Short mmCIF file of C-alpha atoms and ligand atoms in Angstrom, two decimals:
data_model
loop_
_atom_site.label_atom_id
_atom_site.label_comp_id
_atom_site.label_asym_id
_atom_site.label_seq_id
_atom_site.Cartn_x
_atom_site.Cartn_y
_atom_site.Cartn_z
CA UNK A 18 16.81 -63.09 3.96
CA UNK A 19 14.09 -60.96 5.33
CA UNK A 20 11.01 -60.86 3.11
CA UNK A 21 9.37 -57.64 2.93
CA UNK A 22 5.91 -57.94 1.74
CA UNK A 23 4.10 -54.69 0.56
CA UNK A 24 1.36 -56.68 -1.89
CA UNK A 25 -0.55 -59.52 -1.36
CA UNK A 26 -3.31 -61.25 -2.96
CA UNK A 27 -5.90 -62.08 0.14
CA UNK A 28 -8.90 -64.61 -0.50
CA UNK A 29 -11.60 -63.51 2.16
CA UNK A 30 -15.00 -65.51 2.59
CA UNK A 31 -17.38 -64.36 4.68
CA UNK A 32 -19.79 -66.27 6.98
CA UNK A 33 -22.74 -68.19 5.46
CA UNK A 34 -26.10 -67.18 7.25
CA UNK A 35 -27.54 -70.12 9.09
CA UNK A 36 -30.75 -71.63 7.63
CA UNK A 37 -34.00 -70.92 9.23
CA UNK A 38 -35.47 -73.91 11.12
CA UNK A 39 -38.72 -75.28 10.21
CA UNK A 40 -40.53 -76.89 13.51
CA UNK A 41 -43.94 -77.39 14.99
CA UNK A 42 -44.48 -76.90 18.68
CA UNK A 43 -45.14 -79.80 20.48
CA UNK A 44 -46.72 -80.35 23.91
CA UNK A 45 -49.13 -83.18 25.37
CA UNK A 46 -52.52 -82.92 24.28
CA UNK A 47 -51.79 -79.88 21.87
CA UNK A 48 -50.95 -81.69 18.28
CA UNK A 49 -50.79 -78.53 16.48
CA UNK A 50 -48.94 -76.09 18.96
CA UNK A 51 -47.91 -73.68 16.01
CA UNK A 52 -44.89 -73.02 14.36
CA UNK A 53 -41.45 -72.23 16.48
CA UNK A 54 -38.50 -72.50 14.08
CA UNK A 55 -35.97 -69.81 14.93
CA UNK A 56 -34.21 -67.98 12.86
CA UNK A 57 -30.57 -69.02 11.66
CA UNK A 58 -28.02 -66.72 12.67
CA UNK A 59 -25.91 -64.12 10.32
CA UNK A 60 -22.60 -64.62 8.61
CA UNK A 61 -19.44 -63.03 10.21
CA UNK A 62 -17.95 -60.12 8.13
CA UNK A 63 -14.31 -60.15 6.90
CA UNK A 64 -13.33 -56.56 7.77
CA UNK A 65 -10.09 -54.71 7.42
CA UNK A 66 -9.33 -52.39 10.05
CA UNK A 67 -6.17 -50.23 10.16
CA UNK A 68 -4.11 -50.97 13.12
CA UNK A 69 -0.85 -48.97 13.65
CA UNK A 70 0.86 -51.80 15.21
CA UNK A 71 1.09 -53.56 12.44
CA UNK A 72 3.71 -52.58 9.78
CA UNK A 73 3.59 -55.09 6.99
CA UNK A 74 1.08 -57.24 5.03
CA UNK A 75 3.53 -60.38 5.77
CA UNK A 76 0.91 -62.18 7.74
CA UNK A 77 -1.63 -62.21 4.93
CA UNK A 78 1.54 -63.54 2.50
CA UNK A 79 1.86 -66.26 4.85
CA UNK A 80 -1.74 -67.35 4.85
CA UNK A 81 -3.72 -65.77 2.31
CA UNK A 82 -6.85 -67.49 2.85
CA UNK A 83 -9.33 -65.74 5.42
CA UNK A 84 -12.85 -66.92 6.14
CA UNK A 85 -15.41 -65.89 9.09
CA UNK A 86 -17.44 -68.24 10.87
CA UNK A 87 -20.68 -69.21 9.88
CA UNK A 88 -24.36 -68.32 11.24
CA UNK A 89 -25.83 -71.29 13.23
CA UNK A 90 -28.98 -72.53 12.12
CA UNK A 91 -32.17 -71.80 13.88
CA UNK A 92 -33.89 -74.39 16.23
CA UNK A 93 -37.33 -75.64 17.65
CA UNK A 94 -39.15 -73.81 20.60
CA UNK A 95 -37.94 -70.05 18.85
CA UNK A 96 -34.20 -70.62 19.22
CA UNK A 97 -32.37 -68.36 17.04
CA UNK A 98 -28.85 -69.80 15.72
CA UNK A 99 -25.84 -67.93 16.94
CA UNK A 100 -24.51 -64.96 14.94
CA UNK A 101 -20.95 -66.08 13.34
CA UNK A 102 -18.01 -64.15 14.47
CA UNK A 103 -16.78 -61.54 12.33
CA UNK A 104 -13.16 -61.87 11.47
CA UNK A 105 -10.75 -58.33 11.91
CA UNK A 106 -7.93 -58.19 9.87
CA UNK A 107 -5.70 -55.68 11.31
CA UNK A 108 -3.76 -54.00 8.17
CA UNK A 109 -0.93 -50.96 8.10
CA UNK A 110 -1.69 -47.76 7.72
CA UNK A 111 -1.77 -46.55 4.16
CA UNK A 112 -3.23 -50.05 2.98
CA UNK A 113 -4.86 -49.66 -0.28
CA UNK A 114 -7.16 -52.40 -1.52
CA UNK A 115 -7.80 -52.86 -4.86
CA UNK A 116 -9.84 -55.80 -7.20
CA UNK A 117 -7.84 -58.26 -9.34
CA UNK A 118 -8.03 -55.90 -12.36
CA UNK A 119 -6.36 -53.01 -10.03
CA UNK A 120 -9.47 -50.88 -9.53
CA UNK A 121 -9.01 -49.00 -6.09
CA UNK A 122 -11.94 -50.27 -3.75
CA UNK A 123 -10.61 -48.32 -0.64
CA UNK A 124 -7.52 -46.38 0.63
CA UNK A 125 -7.28 -47.08 4.32
CA UNK A 126 -5.59 -44.48 5.95
CA UNK A 127 -5.82 -43.35 10.00
CA UNK A 128 -5.94 -45.43 12.97
CA UNK A 129 -9.42 -47.54 12.88
CA UNK A 130 -10.52 -46.99 9.40
CA UNK A 131 -12.13 -49.87 8.29
CA UNK A 132 -13.36 -51.68 5.43
CA UNK A 133 -15.86 -54.61 4.61
CA UNK A 134 -14.07 -57.00 2.57
CA UNK A 135 -16.81 -59.61 2.71
CA UNK A 136 -20.23 -58.98 4.09
CA UNK A 137 -21.77 -62.05 6.06
CA UNK A 138 -24.88 -64.14 4.65
CA UNK A 139 -28.09 -63.14 6.18
CA UNK A 140 -29.57 -66.19 8.28
CA UNK A 141 -33.10 -67.70 6.90
CA UNK A 142 -36.15 -66.96 8.58
CA UNK A 143 -37.51 -69.81 10.68
CA UNK A 144 -41.12 -71.23 9.91
CA UNK A 145 -42.14 -68.77 13.35
CA UNK A 146 -41.11 -65.76 11.60
CA UNK A 147 -42.72 -66.41 8.20
CA UNK A 148 -46.24 -67.28 9.66
CA UNK A 149 -48.65 -64.58 9.20
CA UNK A 150 -52.29 -64.61 9.43
CA UNK A 151 -52.96 -65.90 6.08
CA UNK A 152 -49.95 -68.26 6.38
CA UNK A 153 -50.52 -69.84 9.84
CA UNK A 154 -48.16 -72.91 9.70
CA UNK A 155 -45.30 -72.53 7.02
CA UNK A 156 -43.91 -76.23 6.41
CA UNK A 157 -40.52 -74.58 5.42
CA UNK A 158 -37.69 -72.21 6.34
CA UNK A 159 -35.75 -69.76 4.74
CA UNK A 160 -32.10 -70.82 3.83
CA UNK A 161 -29.25 -68.88 5.29
CA UNK A 162 -27.48 -66.78 2.33
CA UNK A 163 -23.89 -67.82 1.57
CA UNK A 164 -21.43 -65.00 2.80
CA UNK A 165 -19.53 -62.83 0.21
CA UNK A 166 -16.27 -64.14 -1.08
CA UNK A 167 -13.82 -61.77 -2.73
CA UNK A 168 -10.21 -61.86 -4.14
CA UNK A 169 -8.75 -58.49 -3.15
CA UNK A 170 -5.15 -57.11 -3.59
CA UNK A 171 -3.86 -55.29 -0.86
CA UNK A 172 -0.93 -52.79 -1.59
CA UNK A 173 0.93 -50.87 1.50
CA UNK A 174 1.95 -47.61 0.54
CA UNK A 175 3.83 -46.04 3.68
CA UNK A 176 2.33 -42.69 5.20
CA UNK A 177 5.08 -40.68 5.65
CA UNK A 178 5.74 -36.74 5.23
CA UNK A 179 9.05 -37.05 3.82
CA UNK A 180 10.84 -39.28 1.79
CA UNK A 181 14.17 -39.96 1.14
CA UNK A 182 15.31 -41.24 -2.33
CA UNK A 183 18.70 -41.58 -3.90
CA UNK A 184 21.34 -44.19 -5.05
CA UNK A 185 22.25 -47.18 -3.34
CA UNK A 186 24.80 -46.23 -0.18
CA UNK A 187 24.27 -42.71 -0.41
CA UNK A 188 23.60 -42.48 3.30
CA UNK A 189 19.61 -42.56 3.27
CA UNK A 190 19.07 -44.79 6.02
CA UNK A 191 21.97 -43.45 7.90
CA UNK A 192 20.22 -40.37 7.83
CA UNK A 193 16.88 -41.66 9.09
CA UNK A 194 18.85 -43.28 11.75
CA UNK A 195 20.49 -39.53 12.88
CA UNK A 196 17.10 -37.78 12.48
CA UNK A 197 14.67 -40.40 14.53
CA UNK A 198 14.91 -42.65 17.02
CA UNK A 199 14.36 -45.39 14.25
CA UNK A 200 17.37 -48.12 13.66
CA UNK A 201 17.36 -49.16 9.96
CA UNK A 202 19.99 -51.59 8.81
CA UNK A 203 23.22 -49.56 7.62
CA UNK A 204 26.05 -51.23 5.49
CA UNK A 205 28.42 -50.55 3.17
CA UNK A 206 27.14 -52.43 0.15
CA UNK A 207 24.24 -51.40 -2.24
CA UNK A 208 20.62 -52.34 -1.72
CA UNK A 209 21.12 -52.85 2.17
CA UNK A 210 17.49 -51.35 2.33
CA UNK A 211 14.87 -53.90 1.26
CA UNK A 212 12.08 -52.28 3.04
CA UNK A 213 11.43 -48.76 3.60
CA UNK A 214 11.90 -47.70 6.68
CA UNK A 215 9.83 -45.25 8.93
CA UNK A 216 11.14 -42.79 11.67
CA UNK A 217 9.28 -40.06 13.67
CA UNK A 218 11.33 -36.92 13.45
CA UNK A 219 10.66 -33.60 16.16
CA UNK A 220 11.67 -30.28 15.01
CA UNK A 221 10.36 -27.92 17.38
CA UNK A 222 6.65 -28.06 17.50
CA UNK A 223 6.51 -30.09 14.28
CA UNK A 224 6.44 -33.96 14.61
CA UNK A 225 6.75 -35.44 11.21
CA UNK A 226 7.80 -38.85 9.43
CA UNK A 227 10.30 -39.92 7.35
CA UNK A 228 10.74 -42.79 5.25
CA UNK A 229 13.41 -43.96 2.85
CA UNK A 230 13.17 -46.26 -0.11
CA UNK A 231 15.36 -49.14 -1.41
CA UNK A 232 18.23 -47.52 -3.75
CA UNK A 233 17.25 -46.59 -6.99
CA UNK A 234 20.01 -47.23 -9.76
CA UNK A 235 19.91 -46.19 -13.81
CA UNK A 236 17.28 -48.04 -15.41
CA UNK A 237 15.34 -48.88 -12.24
CA UNK A 238 12.38 -48.06 -14.41
CA UNK A 239 12.94 -51.07 -16.26
CA UNK A 240 13.54 -53.21 -13.43
CA UNK A 241 16.90 -52.72 -12.66
CA UNK A 242 17.92 -53.17 -9.10
CA UNK A 243 15.05 -53.35 -7.02
CA UNK A 244 12.93 -51.81 -9.58
CA UNK A 245 10.65 -48.56 -8.99
CA UNK A 246 8.35 -51.09 -7.06
CA UNK A 247 8.90 -49.26 -3.94
CA UNK A 248 8.34 -46.11 -5.11
CA UNK A 249 4.32 -46.35 -4.35
CA UNK A 250 5.67 -45.66 -0.87
CA UNK A 251 6.75 -42.24 -1.64
CA UNK A 252 3.27 -41.42 -3.47
CA UNK A 253 1.73 -40.20 -0.23
CA UNK A 254 4.53 -37.98 1.10
CA UNK A 255 4.54 -34.28 0.63
CA UNK A 256 8.49 -33.85 0.23
CA UNK A 257 10.87 -35.59 -1.89
CA UNK A 258 14.59 -35.56 -0.28
CA UNK A 259 17.25 -36.06 -2.67
CA UNK A 260 20.29 -37.90 -0.92
CA UNK A 261 23.38 -37.42 -2.83
CA UNK A 262 26.71 -38.95 -2.06
CA UNK A 263 29.68 -36.74 -2.43
CA UNK A 264 32.06 -39.06 -1.64
CA UNK A 265 31.44 -42.07 -4.10
CA UNK A 266 34.27 -44.09 -4.90
CA UNK A 267 32.80 -45.20 -8.33
CA UNK A 268 34.55 -42.90 -10.87
CA UNK A 269 31.83 -42.58 -13.57
CA UNK A 270 29.60 -40.88 -10.87
CA UNK A 271 29.04 -37.25 -9.26
CA UNK A 272 26.00 -35.98 -7.35
CA UNK A 273 24.61 -33.63 -9.98
CA UNK A 274 24.46 -36.83 -12.74
CA UNK A 275 23.03 -38.80 -9.94
CA UNK A 276 20.35 -36.09 -9.15
CA UNK A 277 19.86 -36.17 -13.07
CA UNK A 278 19.25 -40.01 -13.42
CA UNK A 279 17.41 -40.14 -10.17
CA UNK A 280 15.02 -37.43 -11.69
CA UNK A 281 14.67 -39.30 -14.73
CA UNK A 282 13.53 -42.63 -12.74
CA UNK A 283 10.88 -40.45 -10.92
CA UNK A 284 9.56 -39.16 -13.96
CA UNK A 285 9.39 -42.45 -15.28
CA UNK A 286 7.28 -43.57 -12.56
CA UNK A 287 5.21 -40.81 -12.89
CA UNK A 288 2.71 -38.90 -10.32
CA UNK A 289 5.59 -37.18 -8.29
CA UNK A 290 6.08 -33.73 -10.18
CA UNK A 291 4.11 -31.71 -7.96
CA UNK A 292 6.26 -32.84 -5.10
CA UNK A 293 8.72 -30.07 -3.70
CA UNK A 294 11.92 -31.33 -3.68
CA UNK A 295 15.36 -30.34 -1.70
CA UNK A 296 18.89 -31.75 -1.88
CA UNK A 297 20.86 -33.11 0.84
CA UNK A 298 24.82 -33.45 0.11
CA UNK A 299 25.74 -36.38 2.61
CA UNK A 300 29.43 -37.45 3.79
CA UNK A 301 30.76 -33.88 3.60
CA UNK A 302 32.83 -35.48 6.58
CA UNK A 303 35.20 -36.95 3.97
CA UNK A 304 37.60 -34.04 3.04
CA UNK A 305 37.12 -34.74 -0.88
CA UNK A 306 33.43 -34.80 -0.03
CA UNK A 307 33.32 -31.35 1.31
CA UNK A 308 35.19 -29.93 -1.84
CA UNK A 309 32.72 -31.44 -4.06
CA UNK A 310 30.06 -30.11 -2.38
CA UNK A 311 31.21 -26.65 -2.36
CA UNK A 312 32.00 -26.99 -6.03
CA UNK A 313 28.50 -28.45 -7.01
CA UNK A 314 26.61 -26.31 -4.80
CA UNK A 315 26.19 -22.99 -6.81
CA UNK A 316 25.04 -25.12 -9.97
CA UNK A 317 22.24 -27.12 -7.90
CA UNK A 318 21.02 -23.33 -6.33
CA UNK A 319 20.74 -22.39 -9.81
CA UNK A 320 18.28 -25.11 -10.75
CA UNK A 321 16.12 -23.86 -7.84
CA UNK A 322 17.11 -26.67 -5.16
CA UNK A 323 17.61 -25.81 -1.77
CA UNK A 324 20.79 -27.43 -0.64
CA UNK A 325 21.97 -29.00 2.53
CA UNK A 326 25.14 -30.25 3.34
CA UNK A 327 25.19 -33.00 6.17
CA UNK A 328 27.24 -35.62 7.60
CA UNK A 329 25.11 -38.70 8.86
CA UNK A 330 28.47 -40.18 10.23
CA UNK A 331 29.73 -36.88 12.16
CA UNK A 332 26.21 -35.65 12.87
CA UNK A 333 26.55 -32.24 10.84
CA UNK A 334 24.02 -30.13 9.45
CA UNK A 335 21.28 -32.05 10.89
CA UNK A 336 19.60 -29.55 12.75
CA UNK A 337 18.91 -26.96 9.88
CA UNK A 338 17.91 -30.07 7.79
CA UNK A 339 15.54 -31.08 10.32
CA UNK A 340 14.03 -27.53 10.63
CA UNK A 341 13.77 -27.17 7.16
CA UNK A 342 11.59 -30.45 6.46
CA UNK A 343 9.61 -29.34 9.48
CA UNK A 344 8.82 -25.91 7.60
CA UNK A 345 7.63 -27.52 4.68
CA UNK A 346 5.77 -30.50 6.08
CA UNK A 347 4.11 -27.85 8.01
CA UNK A 348 3.11 -25.90 4.96
CA UNK A 349 1.81 -29.20 2.73
CA UNK A 350 -0.20 -29.66 5.86
CA UNK A 351 -1.50 -26.40 5.94
CA UNK A 352 -2.67 -26.59 2.24
CA UNK A 353 -4.37 -29.95 2.80
CA UNK A 354 -8.02 -30.17 4.09
CA UNK A 355 -8.17 -31.58 7.62
CA UNK A 356 -9.32 -35.40 7.06
CA UNK A 357 -11.04 -37.16 9.57
CA UNK A 358 -9.09 -39.09 11.78
CA UNK A 359 -11.21 -42.47 11.33
CA UNK A 360 -13.09 -43.20 8.36
CA UNK A 361 -15.07 -46.10 7.54
CA UNK A 362 -15.05 -47.07 3.96
CA UNK A 363 -18.45 -48.07 2.61
CA UNK A 364 -18.58 -49.86 -0.46
CA UNK A 365 -20.92 -48.80 -3.16
CA UNK A 366 -23.46 -51.44 -3.39
CA UNK A 367 -23.23 -52.78 -7.09
CA UNK A 368 -26.88 -53.69 -7.79
CA UNK A 369 -29.90 -51.15 -6.99
CA UNK A 370 -31.46 -53.06 -4.25
CA UNK A 371 -34.82 -51.86 -4.71
CA UNK A 372 -35.54 -53.08 -8.29
CA UNK A 373 -34.79 -55.81 -10.57
CA UNK A 374 -34.58 -55.80 -14.36
CA UNK A 375 -36.03 -58.51 -16.74
CA UNK A 376 -34.01 -58.76 -20.32
CA UNK A 377 -34.32 -61.22 -23.19
CA UNK A 378 -30.99 -63.23 -23.02
CA UNK A 379 -30.62 -63.94 -26.81
CA UNK A 380 -27.92 -66.14 -26.44
CA UNK A 381 -29.47 -68.61 -23.70
CA UNK A 382 -32.78 -67.96 -25.22
CA UNK A 383 -34.13 -67.08 -21.47
CA UNK A 384 -35.71 -64.28 -20.00
CA UNK A 385 -32.97 -63.18 -17.45
CA UNK A 386 -34.26 -61.29 -13.95
CA UNK A 387 -31.48 -59.48 -12.12
CA UNK A 388 -32.01 -58.01 -9.06
CA UNK A 389 -30.69 -58.10 -5.39
CA UNK A 390 -34.06 -59.39 -3.86
CA UNK A 391 -34.65 -62.00 -6.55
CA UNK A 392 -31.27 -63.17 -6.60
CA UNK A 393 -31.29 -63.29 -2.75
CA UNK A 394 -34.34 -65.14 -2.54
CA UNK A 395 -33.57 -67.77 -5.01
CA UNK A 396 -30.39 -68.49 -2.33
CA UNK A 397 -32.82 -68.51 0.31
CA UNK A 398 -35.03 -71.32 -1.05
CA UNK A 399 -35.02 -74.79 -0.67
CA UNK A 400 -36.03 -76.13 -3.84
CA UNK A 401 -37.02 -79.63 -2.24
CA UNK A 402 -39.80 -77.93 -0.48
CA UNK A 403 -42.58 -77.34 -2.53
CA UNK A 404 -44.15 -74.92 -0.09
CA UNK A 405 -40.83 -72.77 -0.18
CA UNK A 406 -40.90 -73.04 -3.87
CA UNK A 407 -44.42 -71.59 -3.59
CA UNK A 408 -43.49 -68.68 -1.17
CA UNK A 409 -40.70 -67.80 -3.57
CA UNK A 410 -43.27 -67.54 -6.54
CA UNK A 411 -45.37 -65.30 -4.33
CA UNK A 412 -42.46 -63.24 -3.33
CA UNK A 413 -41.36 -62.50 -6.94
CA UNK A 414 -45.05 -61.86 -8.02
CA UNK A 415 -45.52 -59.34 -5.33
CA UNK A 416 -42.27 -57.66 -6.53
CA UNK A 417 -44.03 -57.63 -9.88
CA UNK A 418 -41.36 -60.05 -11.47
CA UNK A 419 -44.46 -61.78 -12.79
CA UNK A 420 -45.92 -58.61 -14.58
CA UNK A 421 -42.85 -57.67 -16.03
CA UNK A 422 -42.21 -61.06 -17.47
CA UNK A 423 -45.38 -60.96 -19.02
CA UNK A 424 -44.80 -57.17 -20.44
CA UNK A 425 -41.24 -58.30 -21.72
CA UNK A 426 -43.32 -61.05 -23.61
CA UNK A 427 -42.72 -64.27 -22.09
CA UNK A 428 -45.20 -66.83 -22.35
CA UNK A 429 -46.01 -69.96 -20.86
CA UNK A 430 -43.01 -72.56 -21.07
CA UNK A 431 -40.37 -69.89 -21.85
CA UNK A 432 -37.26 -70.19 -20.16
CA UNK A 433 -36.85 -67.95 -16.78
CA UNK A 434 -33.37 -67.55 -15.64
CA UNK A 435 -32.80 -65.58 -12.31
CA UNK A 436 -29.09 -64.72 -11.57
CA UNK A 437 -26.20 -63.92 -13.64
CA UNK A 438 -25.22 -66.16 -16.58
CA UNK A 439 -22.95 -67.98 -14.40
CA UNK A 440 -25.08 -68.68 -11.58
CA UNK A 441 -28.48 -68.63 -12.18
CA UNK A 442 -31.68 -70.66 -11.20
CA UNK A 443 -33.38 -71.12 -14.53
CA UNK A 444 -37.30 -72.61 -14.69
CA UNK A 445 -39.83 -72.62 -17.16
CA UNK A 446 -42.29 -70.31 -16.73
CA UNK A 447 -45.99 -71.00 -15.88
CA UNK A 448 -47.65 -67.70 -15.31
CA UNK A 449 -51.30 -69.70 -14.65
CA UNK A 450 -49.82 -71.95 -12.24
CA UNK A 451 -47.92 -69.44 -10.29
CA UNK A 452 -50.88 -67.03 -10.43
CA UNK A 453 -53.32 -70.00 -9.99
CA UNK A 454 -51.44 -71.42 -7.03
CA UNK A 455 -51.72 -68.15 -5.67
CA UNK A 456 -55.35 -68.13 -5.94
CA UNK A 457 -56.65 -71.68 -5.53
CA UNK A 458 -54.64 -72.61 -2.08
CA UNK A 459 -53.03 -70.16 0.21
CA UNK A 460 -49.77 -71.36 0.78
CA UNK A 461 -48.81 -72.64 4.38
CA UNK A 462 -52.53 -72.70 5.35
CA UNK A 463 -53.68 -75.14 7.45
CA UNK A 464 -57.17 -75.73 7.01
CA UNK A 465 -57.53 -77.63 10.40
CA UNK A 466 -56.11 -74.62 11.89
CA UNK A 467 -59.10 -72.23 11.32
CA UNK A 468 -62.74 -72.13 10.62
CA UNK A 469 -63.77 -70.52 7.30
CA UNK A 470 -63.14 -66.75 7.29
CA UNK A 471 -65.91 -64.28 6.97
CA UNK A 472 -65.52 -61.84 4.11
CA UNK A 473 -64.28 -59.12 6.58
CA UNK A 474 -61.41 -61.41 8.03
CA UNK A 475 -60.23 -62.30 4.32
CA UNK A 476 -60.05 -58.20 3.47
CA UNK A 477 -58.01 -57.92 6.56
CA UNK A 478 -55.91 -61.06 5.72
CA UNK A 479 -55.38 -59.49 2.39
CA UNK A 480 -54.45 -56.56 4.00
CA UNK A 481 -51.99 -58.16 6.44
CA UNK A 482 -50.52 -59.83 3.80
CA UNK A 483 -49.94 -57.00 1.71
CA UNK A 484 -48.22 -55.42 4.57
CA UNK A 485 -45.95 -58.63 5.24
CA UNK A 486 -43.32 -57.13 2.93
CA UNK A 487 -42.74 -54.11 5.20
CA UNK A 488 -43.22 -56.31 8.47
CA UNK A 489 -40.28 -58.38 7.18
CA UNK A 490 -38.33 -55.20 6.31
CA UNK A 491 -38.72 -53.88 9.72
CA UNK A 492 -37.97 -56.89 11.49
CA UNK A 493 -34.98 -58.07 9.53
CA UNK A 494 -34.13 -55.47 7.06
CA UNK A 495 -34.68 -55.19 3.28
CA UNK A 496 -35.54 -59.02 2.27
N1 GTP B 510 31.59 -41.13 5.82
C1 GTP B 510 30.62 -40.99 5.90
N2 GTP B 510 30.11 -42.40 5.61
C2 GTP B 510 28.38 -42.51 5.67
C3 GTP B 510 27.71 -41.26 5.78
N3 GTP B 510 26.42 -41.53 5.74
C4 GTP B 510 26.50 -42.98 5.44
N4 GTP B 510 27.78 -43.48 5.13
C5 GTP B 510 28.03 -45.07 4.60
O1 GTP B 510 27.61 -45.03 3.94
C6 GTP B 510 27.28 -46.61 3.81
C7 GTP B 510 25.80 -46.77 3.21
O2 GTP B 510 24.60 -46.05 4.22
P1 GTP B 510 23.18 -46.53 4.04
O3 GTP B 510 22.54 -45.65 5.22
O4 GTP B 510 23.22 -48.23 4.43
O5 GTP B 510 22.86 -46.05 2.89
P2 GTP B 510 21.62 -46.33 2.24
O6 GTP B 510 21.19 -44.88 1.16
O7 GTP B 510 20.78 -46.51 3.09
O8 GTP B 510 22.15 -47.49 1.05
P3 GTP B 510 20.87 -48.57 0.31
O9 GTP B 510 19.99 -49.09 1.54
O10 GTP B 510 21.32 -49.57 -0.10
O11 GTP B 510 20.05 -47.71 -0.50
C8 GTP B 510 27.36 -47.08 4.98
O12 GTP B 510 28.92 -47.92 5.37
C9 GTP B 510 27.04 -45.87 5.99
O13 GTP B 510 28.45 -46.21 7.20
C10 GTP B 510 28.64 -40.14 6.36
O14 GTP B 510 27.69 -38.98 6.20
N5 GTP B 510 29.64 -40.07 6.10
MG1 MG B 511 19.23 -48.07 3.23
#
């Protein structure tokens, strides 16, 4: 059996950033040549891109785990690690990206529309980049940041102008096959169509797309037959076409009650009330079919439907139908504001990346620090390296975390957690030690490298230190 997949769960992992390198330049007779450790490369992103040549999500059903490559670590002699490669995942036009709770993250319509599902981790700075006027020989480097991973759901909602709905075997696929160049499977048993078929119709100057959905039966909203599952494909269409079978052999059915039942199911599905509808009476090549059509036409017209009598097999009435549809489609398009052909979907950032918050977490009895920067800095820190830990303390200090903790009432020895509950770094707060470390010995300072500094020089160094954050920002983006 062919499987059609229009909903998949996808697990993406962006590449990790490469670690920065801590290295000292070595040359004969120059024992202290200065730091020359290069930066780690950026991890690759995982990006979804609409590609019109892709029509199903089947690939992702078969391999739902996708990972971009990691950034390479930096090396000595100022060699930067290579960036990881972005992983581009082509998806069909009309793919909707949801989180596991069902919230829509992005709606990808239009060739080239892009969504970054997982952002690659930033590479760690090497010790050469961390060197500054006051920290001439850092004996540490920053770690690369792990790439984002995400569990997302992809749902396909076919982008078609016209959707054909109706009972199984009413002739929906047959109609597509004669109105367009598409060649869907047609057969005389119900549920031939398991996948929506898509065709392109040209009527005069108007070109539009037409799709069918698997047949509906009474109780589809309760999951009978193939259920209403596939109606998501008609959500984007601007016209609904009821395809009614005038020659069904089932004694308990007739086109009008078929129409009522399908309408009831559409109502159950919801959200389609505003779509204009027309009625197609199919199979009028069969004599009984024509008689029945003549009989019910006034009733349908009295209900306000525009009615077309066609035969997909004898190919009658098709031109009128396709031009009428073109007219409705053109009208709908004119009423809709023009969308740009290509959109880049940018995800809103979850956290304010400028600041941080300090709250007392009663359950865990810790002061909790949350914020994009402090949380990233934690991940960038090699906790086995005292100097790196000291640098972290400096950074937190500079951001004002220390002050904020003080204001929040934290005292020496209190627990401080940086990060979310499930993934935080917890330590005992030692404000005097942090501040003291800052005052007593400047971290990364190698006294063999410098003579005592005059007051003016010290002032300059202090200014340089203050500018450090800005420097890093300029070179490497917000740190
Ligand atoms: N005589 C006659 N038979 C038709 C006509 N249109 C379709 N059929 C026949 O009806 C049967 C069902 O046609 P399909 O196009 O597969 O019907 P469908 O609505 O797509 O059915 P599902 O995919 O099962 O929902 C096939 O045997 C067709 O040959 C028509 O205009 N006249
Ligand atoms: Mg079909």
